[in-house]
Tab-separated table of C-alpha atoms and ligand atoms in Angstrom:
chain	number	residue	atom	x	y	z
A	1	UNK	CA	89.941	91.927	56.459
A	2	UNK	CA	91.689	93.374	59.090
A	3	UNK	CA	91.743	91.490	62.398
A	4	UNK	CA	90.302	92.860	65.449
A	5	UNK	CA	92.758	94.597	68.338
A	6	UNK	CA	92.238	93.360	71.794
A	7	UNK	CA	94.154	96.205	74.583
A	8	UNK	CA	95.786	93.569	77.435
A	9	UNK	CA	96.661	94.786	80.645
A	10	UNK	CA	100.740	93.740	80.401
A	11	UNK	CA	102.513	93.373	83.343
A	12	UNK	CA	105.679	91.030	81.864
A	13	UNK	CA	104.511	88.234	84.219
A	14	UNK	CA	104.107	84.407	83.021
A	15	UNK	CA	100.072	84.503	83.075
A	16	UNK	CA	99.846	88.109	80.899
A	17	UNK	CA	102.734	86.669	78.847
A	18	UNK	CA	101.332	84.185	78.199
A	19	UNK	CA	97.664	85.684	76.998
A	20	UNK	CA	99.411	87.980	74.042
A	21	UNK	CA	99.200	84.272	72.430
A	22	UNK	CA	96.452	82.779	74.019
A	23	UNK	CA	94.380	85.931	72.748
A	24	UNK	CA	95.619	85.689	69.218
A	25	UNK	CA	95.676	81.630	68.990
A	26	UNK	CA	92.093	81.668	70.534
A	27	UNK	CA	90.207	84.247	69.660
A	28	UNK	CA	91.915	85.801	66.176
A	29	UNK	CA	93.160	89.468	67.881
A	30	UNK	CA	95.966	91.510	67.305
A	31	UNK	CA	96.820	91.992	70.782
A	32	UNK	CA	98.232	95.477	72.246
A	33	UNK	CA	99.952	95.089	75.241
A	34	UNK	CA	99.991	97.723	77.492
A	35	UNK	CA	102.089	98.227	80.705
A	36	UNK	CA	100.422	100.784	83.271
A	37	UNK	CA	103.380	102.439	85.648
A	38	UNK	CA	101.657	102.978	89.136
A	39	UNK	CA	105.014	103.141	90.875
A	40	UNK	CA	105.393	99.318	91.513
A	41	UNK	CA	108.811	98.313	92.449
A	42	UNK	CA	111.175	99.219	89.616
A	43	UNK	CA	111.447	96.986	86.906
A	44	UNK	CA	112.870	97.470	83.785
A	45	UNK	CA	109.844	98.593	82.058
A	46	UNK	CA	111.665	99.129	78.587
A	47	UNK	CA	112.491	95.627	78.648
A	48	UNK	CA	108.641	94.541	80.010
A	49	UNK	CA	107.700	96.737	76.508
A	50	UNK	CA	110.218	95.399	73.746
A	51	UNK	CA	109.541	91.361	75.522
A	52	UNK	CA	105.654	91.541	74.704
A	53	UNK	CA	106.529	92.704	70.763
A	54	UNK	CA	109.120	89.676	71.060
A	55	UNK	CA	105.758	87.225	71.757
A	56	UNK	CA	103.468	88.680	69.367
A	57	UNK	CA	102.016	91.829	70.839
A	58	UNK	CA	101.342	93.909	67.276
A	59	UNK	CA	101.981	96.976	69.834
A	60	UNK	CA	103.519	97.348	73.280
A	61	UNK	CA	103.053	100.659	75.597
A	62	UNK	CA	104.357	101.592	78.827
A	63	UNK	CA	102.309	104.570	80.541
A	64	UNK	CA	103.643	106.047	83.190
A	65	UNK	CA	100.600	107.868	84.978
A	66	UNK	CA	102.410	107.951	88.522
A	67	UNK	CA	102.028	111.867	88.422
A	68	UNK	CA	98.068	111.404	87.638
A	69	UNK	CA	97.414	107.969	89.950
A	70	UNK	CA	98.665	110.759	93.082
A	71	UNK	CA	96.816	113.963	92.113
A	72	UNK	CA	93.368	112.107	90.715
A	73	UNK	CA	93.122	108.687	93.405
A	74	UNK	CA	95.741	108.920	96.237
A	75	UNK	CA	94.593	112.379	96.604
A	76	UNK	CA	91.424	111.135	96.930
A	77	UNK	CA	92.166	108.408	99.108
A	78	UNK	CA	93.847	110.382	101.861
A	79	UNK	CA	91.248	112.677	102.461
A	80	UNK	CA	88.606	109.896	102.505
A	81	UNK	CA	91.341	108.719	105.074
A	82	UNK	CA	91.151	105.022	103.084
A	83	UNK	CA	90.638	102.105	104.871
A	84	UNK	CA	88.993	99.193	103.995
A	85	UNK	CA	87.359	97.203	107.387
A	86	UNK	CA	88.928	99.697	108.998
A	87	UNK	CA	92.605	98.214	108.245
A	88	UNK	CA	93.508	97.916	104.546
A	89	UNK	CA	94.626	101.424	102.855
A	90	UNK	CA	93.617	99.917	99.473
A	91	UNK	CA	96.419	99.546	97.837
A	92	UNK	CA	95.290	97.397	95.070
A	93	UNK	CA	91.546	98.980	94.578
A	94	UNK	CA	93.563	102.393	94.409
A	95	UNK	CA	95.221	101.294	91.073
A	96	UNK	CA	92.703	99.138	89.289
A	97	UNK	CA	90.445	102.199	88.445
A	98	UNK	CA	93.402	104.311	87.458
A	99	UNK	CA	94.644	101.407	84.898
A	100	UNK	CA	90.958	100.886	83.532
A	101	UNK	CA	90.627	104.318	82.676
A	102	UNK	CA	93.975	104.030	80.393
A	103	UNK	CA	93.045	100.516	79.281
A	104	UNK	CA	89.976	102.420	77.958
A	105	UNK	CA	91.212	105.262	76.701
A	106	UNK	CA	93.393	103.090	74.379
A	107	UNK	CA	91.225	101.191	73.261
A	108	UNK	CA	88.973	104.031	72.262
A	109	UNK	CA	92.419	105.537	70.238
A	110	UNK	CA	93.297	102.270	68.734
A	111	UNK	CA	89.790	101.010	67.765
A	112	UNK	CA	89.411	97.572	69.801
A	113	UNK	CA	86.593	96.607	70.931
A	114	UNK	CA	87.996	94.525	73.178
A	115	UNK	CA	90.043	94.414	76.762
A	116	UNK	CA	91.747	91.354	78.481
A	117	UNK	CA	92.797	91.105	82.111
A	118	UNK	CA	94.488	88.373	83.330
A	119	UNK	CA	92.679	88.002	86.760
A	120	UNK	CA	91.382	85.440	88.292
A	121	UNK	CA	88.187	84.417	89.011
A	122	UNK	CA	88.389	84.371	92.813
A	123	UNK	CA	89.677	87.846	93.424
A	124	UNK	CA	88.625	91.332	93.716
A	125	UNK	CA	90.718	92.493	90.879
A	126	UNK	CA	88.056	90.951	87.587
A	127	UNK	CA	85.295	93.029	89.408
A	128	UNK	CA	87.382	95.720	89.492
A	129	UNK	CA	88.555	95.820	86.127
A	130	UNK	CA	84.857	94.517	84.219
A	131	UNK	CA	82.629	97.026	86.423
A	132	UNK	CA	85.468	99.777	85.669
A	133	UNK	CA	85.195	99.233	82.185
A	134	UNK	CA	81.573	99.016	81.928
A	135	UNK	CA	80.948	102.422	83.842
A	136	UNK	CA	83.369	104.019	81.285
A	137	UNK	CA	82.479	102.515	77.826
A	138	UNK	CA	79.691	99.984	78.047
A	139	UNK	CA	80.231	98.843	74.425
A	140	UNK	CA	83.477	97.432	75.104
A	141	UNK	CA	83.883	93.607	75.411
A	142	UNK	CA	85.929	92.266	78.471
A	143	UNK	CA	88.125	88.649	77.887
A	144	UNK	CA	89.659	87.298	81.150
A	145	UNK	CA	91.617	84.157	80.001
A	146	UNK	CA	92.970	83.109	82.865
A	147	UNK	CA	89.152	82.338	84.385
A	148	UNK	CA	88.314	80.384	81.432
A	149	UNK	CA	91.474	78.330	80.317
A	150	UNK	CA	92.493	75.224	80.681
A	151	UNK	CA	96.684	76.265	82.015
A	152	UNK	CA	95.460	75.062	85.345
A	153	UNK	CA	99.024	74.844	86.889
A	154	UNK	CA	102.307	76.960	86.677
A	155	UNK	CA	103.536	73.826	84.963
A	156	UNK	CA	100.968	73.214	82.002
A	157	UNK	CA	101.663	77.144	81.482
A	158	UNK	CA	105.179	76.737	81.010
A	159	UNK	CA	104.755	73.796	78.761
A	160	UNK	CA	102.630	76.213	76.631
A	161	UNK	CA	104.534	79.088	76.831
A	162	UNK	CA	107.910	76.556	75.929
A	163	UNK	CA	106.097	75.019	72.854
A	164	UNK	CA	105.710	78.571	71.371
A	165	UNK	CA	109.174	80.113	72.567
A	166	UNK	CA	107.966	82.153	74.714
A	167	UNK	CA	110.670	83.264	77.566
A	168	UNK	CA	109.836	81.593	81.119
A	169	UNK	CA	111.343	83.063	84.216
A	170	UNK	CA	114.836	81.065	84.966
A	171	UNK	CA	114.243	80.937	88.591
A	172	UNK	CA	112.227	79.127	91.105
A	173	UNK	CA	108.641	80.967	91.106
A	174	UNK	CA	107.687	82.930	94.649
A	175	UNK	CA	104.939	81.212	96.098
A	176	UNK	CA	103.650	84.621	97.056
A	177	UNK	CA	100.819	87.100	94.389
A	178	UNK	CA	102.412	90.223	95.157
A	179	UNK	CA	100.771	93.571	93.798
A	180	UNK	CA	102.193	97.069	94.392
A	181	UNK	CA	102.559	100.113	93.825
A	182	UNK	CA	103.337	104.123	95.220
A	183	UNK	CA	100.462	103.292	98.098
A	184	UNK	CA	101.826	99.524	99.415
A	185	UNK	CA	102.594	96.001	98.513
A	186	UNK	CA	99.815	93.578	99.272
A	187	UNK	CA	101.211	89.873	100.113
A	188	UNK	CA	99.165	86.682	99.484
A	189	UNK	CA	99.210	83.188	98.609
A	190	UNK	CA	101.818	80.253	99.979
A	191	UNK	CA	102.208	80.115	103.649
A	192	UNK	CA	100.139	83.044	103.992
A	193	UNK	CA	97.591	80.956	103.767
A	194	UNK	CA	97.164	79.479	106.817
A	195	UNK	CA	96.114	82.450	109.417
A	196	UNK	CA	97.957	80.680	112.037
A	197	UNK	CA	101.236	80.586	110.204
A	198	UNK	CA	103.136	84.364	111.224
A	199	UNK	CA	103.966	85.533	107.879
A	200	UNK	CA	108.083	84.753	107.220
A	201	UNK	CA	110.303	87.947	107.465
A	202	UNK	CA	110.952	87.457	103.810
A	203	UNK	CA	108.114	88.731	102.200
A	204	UNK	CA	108.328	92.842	103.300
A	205	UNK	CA	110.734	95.187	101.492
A	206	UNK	CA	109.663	98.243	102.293
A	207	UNK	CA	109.606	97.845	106.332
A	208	UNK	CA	111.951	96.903	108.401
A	209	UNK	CA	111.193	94.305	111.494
A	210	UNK	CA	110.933	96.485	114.291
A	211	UNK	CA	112.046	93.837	116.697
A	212	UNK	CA	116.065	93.656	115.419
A	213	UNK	CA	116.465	96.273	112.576
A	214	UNK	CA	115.125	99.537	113.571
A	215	UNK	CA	117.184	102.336	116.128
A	216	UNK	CA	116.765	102.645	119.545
A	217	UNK	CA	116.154	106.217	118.726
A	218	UNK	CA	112.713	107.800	118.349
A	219	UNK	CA	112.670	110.101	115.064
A	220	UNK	CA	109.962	112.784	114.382
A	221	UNK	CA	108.623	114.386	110.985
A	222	UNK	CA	106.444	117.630	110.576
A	223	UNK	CA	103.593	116.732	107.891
A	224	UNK	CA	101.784	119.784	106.669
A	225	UNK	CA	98.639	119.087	104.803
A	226	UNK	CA	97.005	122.216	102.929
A	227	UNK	CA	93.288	121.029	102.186
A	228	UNK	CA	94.088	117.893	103.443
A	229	UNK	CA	96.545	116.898	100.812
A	230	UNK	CA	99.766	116.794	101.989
A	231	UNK	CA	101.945	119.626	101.269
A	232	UNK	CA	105.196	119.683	103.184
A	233	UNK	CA	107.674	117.736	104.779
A	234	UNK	CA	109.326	119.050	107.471
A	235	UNK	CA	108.539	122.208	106.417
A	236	UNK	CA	110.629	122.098	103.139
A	237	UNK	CA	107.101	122.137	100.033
A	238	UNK	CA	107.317	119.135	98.478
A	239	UNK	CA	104.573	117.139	95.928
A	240	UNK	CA	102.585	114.475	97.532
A	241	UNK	CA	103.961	112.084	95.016
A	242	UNK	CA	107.871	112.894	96.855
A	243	UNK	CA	106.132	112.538	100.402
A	244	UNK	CA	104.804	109.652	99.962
A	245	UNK	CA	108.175	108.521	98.909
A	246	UNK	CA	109.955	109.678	101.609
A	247	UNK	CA	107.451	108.446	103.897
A	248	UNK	CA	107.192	104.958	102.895
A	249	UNK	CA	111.514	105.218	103.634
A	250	UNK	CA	111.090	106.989	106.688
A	251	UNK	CA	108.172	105.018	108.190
A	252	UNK	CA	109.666	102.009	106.776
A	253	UNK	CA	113.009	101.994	108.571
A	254	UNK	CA	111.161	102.518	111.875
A	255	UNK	CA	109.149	99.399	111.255
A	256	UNK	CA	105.917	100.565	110.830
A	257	UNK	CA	102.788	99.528	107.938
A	258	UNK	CA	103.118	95.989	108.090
A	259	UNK	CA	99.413	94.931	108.378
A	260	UNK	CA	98.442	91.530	109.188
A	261	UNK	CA	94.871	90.763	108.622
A	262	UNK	CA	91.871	88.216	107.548
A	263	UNK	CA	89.328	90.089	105.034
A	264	UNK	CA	85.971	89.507	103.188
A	265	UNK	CA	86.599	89.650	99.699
A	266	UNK	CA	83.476	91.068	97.515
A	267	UNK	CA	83.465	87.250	95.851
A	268	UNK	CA	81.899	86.157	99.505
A	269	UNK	CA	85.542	84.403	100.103
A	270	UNK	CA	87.492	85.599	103.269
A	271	UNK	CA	91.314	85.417	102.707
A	272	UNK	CA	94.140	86.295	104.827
A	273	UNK	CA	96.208	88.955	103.609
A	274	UNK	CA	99.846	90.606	104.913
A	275	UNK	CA	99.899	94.542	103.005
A	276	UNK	CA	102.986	96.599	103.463
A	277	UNK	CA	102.111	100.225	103.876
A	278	UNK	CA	104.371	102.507	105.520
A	279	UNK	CA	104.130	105.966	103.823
A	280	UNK	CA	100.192	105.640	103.402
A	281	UNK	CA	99.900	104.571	107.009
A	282	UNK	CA	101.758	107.578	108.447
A	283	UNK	CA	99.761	109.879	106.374
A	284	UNK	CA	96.433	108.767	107.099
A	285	UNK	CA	97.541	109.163	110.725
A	286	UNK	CA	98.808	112.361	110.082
A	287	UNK	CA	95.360	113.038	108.309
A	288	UNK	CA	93.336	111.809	111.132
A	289	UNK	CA	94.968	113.806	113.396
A	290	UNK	CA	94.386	117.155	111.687
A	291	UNK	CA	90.871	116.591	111.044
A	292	UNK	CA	90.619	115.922	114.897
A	293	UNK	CA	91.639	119.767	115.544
A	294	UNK	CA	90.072	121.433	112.317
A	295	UNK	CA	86.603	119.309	112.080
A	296	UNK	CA	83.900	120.467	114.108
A	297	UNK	CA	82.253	117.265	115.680
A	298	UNK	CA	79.152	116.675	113.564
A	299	UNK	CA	81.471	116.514	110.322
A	300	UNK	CA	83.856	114.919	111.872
A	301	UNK	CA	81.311	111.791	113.148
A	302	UNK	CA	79.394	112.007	109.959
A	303	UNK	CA	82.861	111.646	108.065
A	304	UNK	CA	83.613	108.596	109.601
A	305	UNK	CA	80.529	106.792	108.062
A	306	UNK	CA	80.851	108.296	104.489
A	307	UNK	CA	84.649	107.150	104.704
A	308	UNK	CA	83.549	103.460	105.600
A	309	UNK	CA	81.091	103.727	102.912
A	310	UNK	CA	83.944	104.962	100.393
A	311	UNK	CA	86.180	102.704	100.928
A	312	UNK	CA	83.456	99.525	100.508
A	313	UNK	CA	82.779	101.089	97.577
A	314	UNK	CA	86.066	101.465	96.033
A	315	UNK	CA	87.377	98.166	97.455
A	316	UNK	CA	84.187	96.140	95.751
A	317	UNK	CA	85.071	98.458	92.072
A	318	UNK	CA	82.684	101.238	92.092
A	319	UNK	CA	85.043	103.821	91.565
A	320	UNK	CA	83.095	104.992	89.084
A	321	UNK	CA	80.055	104.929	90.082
A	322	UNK	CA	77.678	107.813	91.026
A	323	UNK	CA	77.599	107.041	95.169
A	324	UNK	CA	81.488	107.293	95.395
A	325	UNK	CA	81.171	110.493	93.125
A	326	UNK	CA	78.667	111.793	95.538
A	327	UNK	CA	80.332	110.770	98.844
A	328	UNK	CA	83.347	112.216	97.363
A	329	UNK	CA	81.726	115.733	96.704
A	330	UNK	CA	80.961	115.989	100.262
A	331	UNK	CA	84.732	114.697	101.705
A	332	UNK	CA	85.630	117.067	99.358
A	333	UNK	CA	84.078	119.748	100.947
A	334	UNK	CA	84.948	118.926	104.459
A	335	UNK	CA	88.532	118.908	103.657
A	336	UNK	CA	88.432	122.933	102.720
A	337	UNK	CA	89.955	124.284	105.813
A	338	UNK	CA	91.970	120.831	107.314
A	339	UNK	CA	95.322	122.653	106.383
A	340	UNK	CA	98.073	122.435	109.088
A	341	UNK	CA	101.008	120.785	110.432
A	342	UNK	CA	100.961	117.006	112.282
A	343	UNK	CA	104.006	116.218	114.287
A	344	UNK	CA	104.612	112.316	114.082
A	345	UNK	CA	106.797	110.051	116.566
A	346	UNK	CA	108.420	106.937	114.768
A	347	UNK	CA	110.032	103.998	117.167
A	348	UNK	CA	109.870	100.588	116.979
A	349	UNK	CA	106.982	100.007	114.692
A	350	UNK	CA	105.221	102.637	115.839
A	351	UNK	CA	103.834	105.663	114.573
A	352	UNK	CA	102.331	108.778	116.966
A	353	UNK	CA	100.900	111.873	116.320
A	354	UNK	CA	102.715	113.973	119.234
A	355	UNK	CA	101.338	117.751	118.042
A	356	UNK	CA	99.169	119.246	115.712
A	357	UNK	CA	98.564	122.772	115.008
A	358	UNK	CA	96.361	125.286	111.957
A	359	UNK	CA	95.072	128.436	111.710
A	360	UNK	CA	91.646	126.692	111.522
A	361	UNK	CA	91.824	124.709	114.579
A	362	UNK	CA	88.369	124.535	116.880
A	363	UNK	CA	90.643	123.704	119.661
A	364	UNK	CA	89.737	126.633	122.040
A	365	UNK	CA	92.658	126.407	125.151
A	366	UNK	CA	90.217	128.627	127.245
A	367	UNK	CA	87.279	126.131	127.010
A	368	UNK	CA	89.694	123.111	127.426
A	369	UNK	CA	91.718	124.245	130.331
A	370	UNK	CA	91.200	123.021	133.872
A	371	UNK	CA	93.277	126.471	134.544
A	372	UNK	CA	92.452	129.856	135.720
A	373	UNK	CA	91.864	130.791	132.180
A	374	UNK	CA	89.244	128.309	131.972
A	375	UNK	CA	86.089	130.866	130.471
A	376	UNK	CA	83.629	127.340	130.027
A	377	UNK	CA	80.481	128.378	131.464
A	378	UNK	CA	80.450	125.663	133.830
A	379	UNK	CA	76.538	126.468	135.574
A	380	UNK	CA	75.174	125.993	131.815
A	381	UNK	CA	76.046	122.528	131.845
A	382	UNK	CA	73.246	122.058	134.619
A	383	UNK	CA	70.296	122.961	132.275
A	384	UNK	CA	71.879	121.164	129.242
A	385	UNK	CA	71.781	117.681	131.047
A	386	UNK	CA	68.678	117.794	132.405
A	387	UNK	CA	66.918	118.050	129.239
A	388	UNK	CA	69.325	115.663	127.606
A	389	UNK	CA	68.738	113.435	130.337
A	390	UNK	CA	64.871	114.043	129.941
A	391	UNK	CA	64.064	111.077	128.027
A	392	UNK	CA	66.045	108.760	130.395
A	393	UNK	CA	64.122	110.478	133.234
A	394	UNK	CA	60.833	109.999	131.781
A	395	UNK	CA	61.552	106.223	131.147
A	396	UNK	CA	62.526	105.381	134.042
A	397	UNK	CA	59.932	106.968	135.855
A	398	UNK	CA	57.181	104.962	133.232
A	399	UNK	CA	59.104	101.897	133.891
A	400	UNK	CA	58.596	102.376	137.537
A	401	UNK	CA	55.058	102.927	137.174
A	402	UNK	CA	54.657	99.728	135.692
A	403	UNK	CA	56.371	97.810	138.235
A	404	UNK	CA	59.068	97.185	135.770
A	405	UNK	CA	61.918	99.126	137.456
A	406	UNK	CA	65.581	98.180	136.558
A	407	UNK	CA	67.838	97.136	134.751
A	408	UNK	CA	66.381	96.462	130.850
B	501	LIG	N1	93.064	91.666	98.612
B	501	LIG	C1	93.574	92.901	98.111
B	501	LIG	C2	92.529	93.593	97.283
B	501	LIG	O1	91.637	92.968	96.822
B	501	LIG	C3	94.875	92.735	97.391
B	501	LIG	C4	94.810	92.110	96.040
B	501	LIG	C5	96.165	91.984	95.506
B	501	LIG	N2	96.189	91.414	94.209
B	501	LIG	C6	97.095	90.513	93.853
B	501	LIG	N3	97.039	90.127	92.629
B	501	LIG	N4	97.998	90.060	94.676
B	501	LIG	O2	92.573	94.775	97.116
């Protein structure tokens, strides 16, 4: 009889390398490998494809969904203006849901009923994945290796890995987790650890340090957002996927989206994390700052809770789950008229919206002015604080009453 097929999440790493054999020698799968392309720093993704076959995989994919992860989840993410604890653009939550959905999809075409991830069992990422897969197809069975085995160190890996030929990396190992992709790198593990310790210039690629390595001139972009995707660069149309790109080199080589920062992982564990995000940064600015114009006030405070909520929810894996769906339906409907341009100021690490305009603004110059052209009814304001005072009035008044005057 025919062996049972297993889909693995593939990255070419030692720990996924590793499972193609672990999953066959353990639990008697033919293991496909699959490779998910979310933009992460180039690699040679061929190679990543042919070296899984070379350890056993029975079948090796690379998907390259980059097109899809911007239009279905970064699209998403900018008009929720993303932001975990009001810091962390979610780099990392972005691209779990986008990889589950492919993991599932193959293993729906190839007829496995199972899926392996080679998380961790501290980490965000195994909720991600498990809760993912289980809001998709909840007849699939989920193996995650690396929580259960007994490889305990980089070393007892290698000896593994070594005893069955398969190819260990030549060179020392980083002491750093790094996961990225079009949205950000996030940074963890070694030094990092200690959230004294300033994290070593080393670890960014994408920004430059702002103190030595960025000009002494200030540079400005135009970003034009039509329902607050973005749209244009500098007025030249562009996709978002290409903005994003030219915004993580722009932003970058002023210094700015390195984000420092101690956060509360879903597992109840805080952990210090360092997350490179330059283009997604400057966009959500650029976001923020059009909404400011184009959404009138209610929406706009009401917005900011949903987008907290959104975020939680897509940081601890509900992606797929019917609140996010919900919350999204009404984002999405706020975003129908936040179409315009943001002017942004880049120096030294910094990034500044400078101007804004849209057809759609609610910026009215004659109510704002302090001008001759000012046409605020300023004797209305009279009547409108004394009965939004009333309350106050009528407490205080009480509290005198009752000898109870003052301060609460
Ligand atoms: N703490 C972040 C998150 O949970 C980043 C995780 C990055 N993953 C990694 N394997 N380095 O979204």
């Amino acid at each position: 009889m025919a062996r049972e097929k297993c889909v693995l999440a593939y990255s070419g790493g030692l720990d996924t390398s590793v499972l193609i054999r672990w999953i066959a020698e353990n639990y008697d799968l033919d293991v496909i490998a699959v490779c998910i392309d979310v933009g992460q720093e180039r690699q040679d993704l061929e190679f990543v494809r042919e070296k899984a076959l070379k350890i056993g995989a029975v079948d090796s994919l690379v998907l390259d969904v980059r097109d899809e992860f911007v239009d279905e989840y970064l699209s998403e993410a900018i008009k929720a203006n993303s932001m975990y604890e009001n810091k962390y653009p979610l780099v990392s939550a972005l691209s779990r849901p986008i990889i589950v959905k492919k993991m599932v999809e193959l293993a729906q075409e190839h007829g496995a009923s199972y899926i392996a991830h080679g998380c961790t069992g501290k980490g965000n990422d195994q909720v991600r994945f498990e809760v993912g897969i289980a809001a998709l197809d909840p007849d699939i069975k989920v193996l995650a290796p690396v929580r259960e085995w007994d490889l305990h160190t980089r070393e007892a890996e290698i000896e593994w890995a070594q005893e069955r030929d398969i190819p260990v990396p030549t060179t020392k190992a980083s002491p750093y987790s790094i996961d990225d992709n079009l949205w950000g790198r996030a940074i963890e593990c070694g030094v990092l650890e200690d959230p004294w310790v300033e994290p070593p210039s080393d670890i960014y690629t994408l920004t430059h340090d702002a103190r030595t390595d960025t000009a002494d001139e200030a540079e400005y972009a135009v970003v034009s957002f039509t329902e607050g995707v973005p749209t244009a660069l500098d007025g030249k149309k562009m996709s978002f996927h290409d903005i994003i790109l030219a915004m993580n080199e722009l932003a970058g080589k002023h210094g700015v989206g390195r984000i420092d920062m101690v956060e509360n992982r879903l597992i109840g564990v805080k952990s210090r994390e360092i997350y490179e995000v330059p283009g997604a940064l400057a966009l959500i600015i650029a976001h923020k700052a059009l909404e400011d114009l184009c959404l009138e006030r209610d929406v706009l405070h009401y917005k900011l809770g949903v987008e907290q909520k959104w975020a939680e929810l897509v940081y601890n894996g509900l992606w797929y789950s019917p609140l996010r769906e919900a919350l999204a339906g009404f984002i999405e409907t706020t975003q129908k008229l936040v179409t315009g341009d943001v002017r942004l100021r880049f120096y030294k690490g910094s990034c500044v919206p400078v101007g804004r305009r849209s057809d759609y603004s609610l910026y009215d110059y004659g109510l704002a002015t302090y001008d001759s052209d000012d046409s605020f009814d300023h004797s209305a304001s009279k009547g409108f604080i004394d009965l939004h005072g009333l309350p106050s009035k009528v407490w205080a008044s009480q509290r005198r009453k009752v000898g109870k005057e003052g301060a609460i």
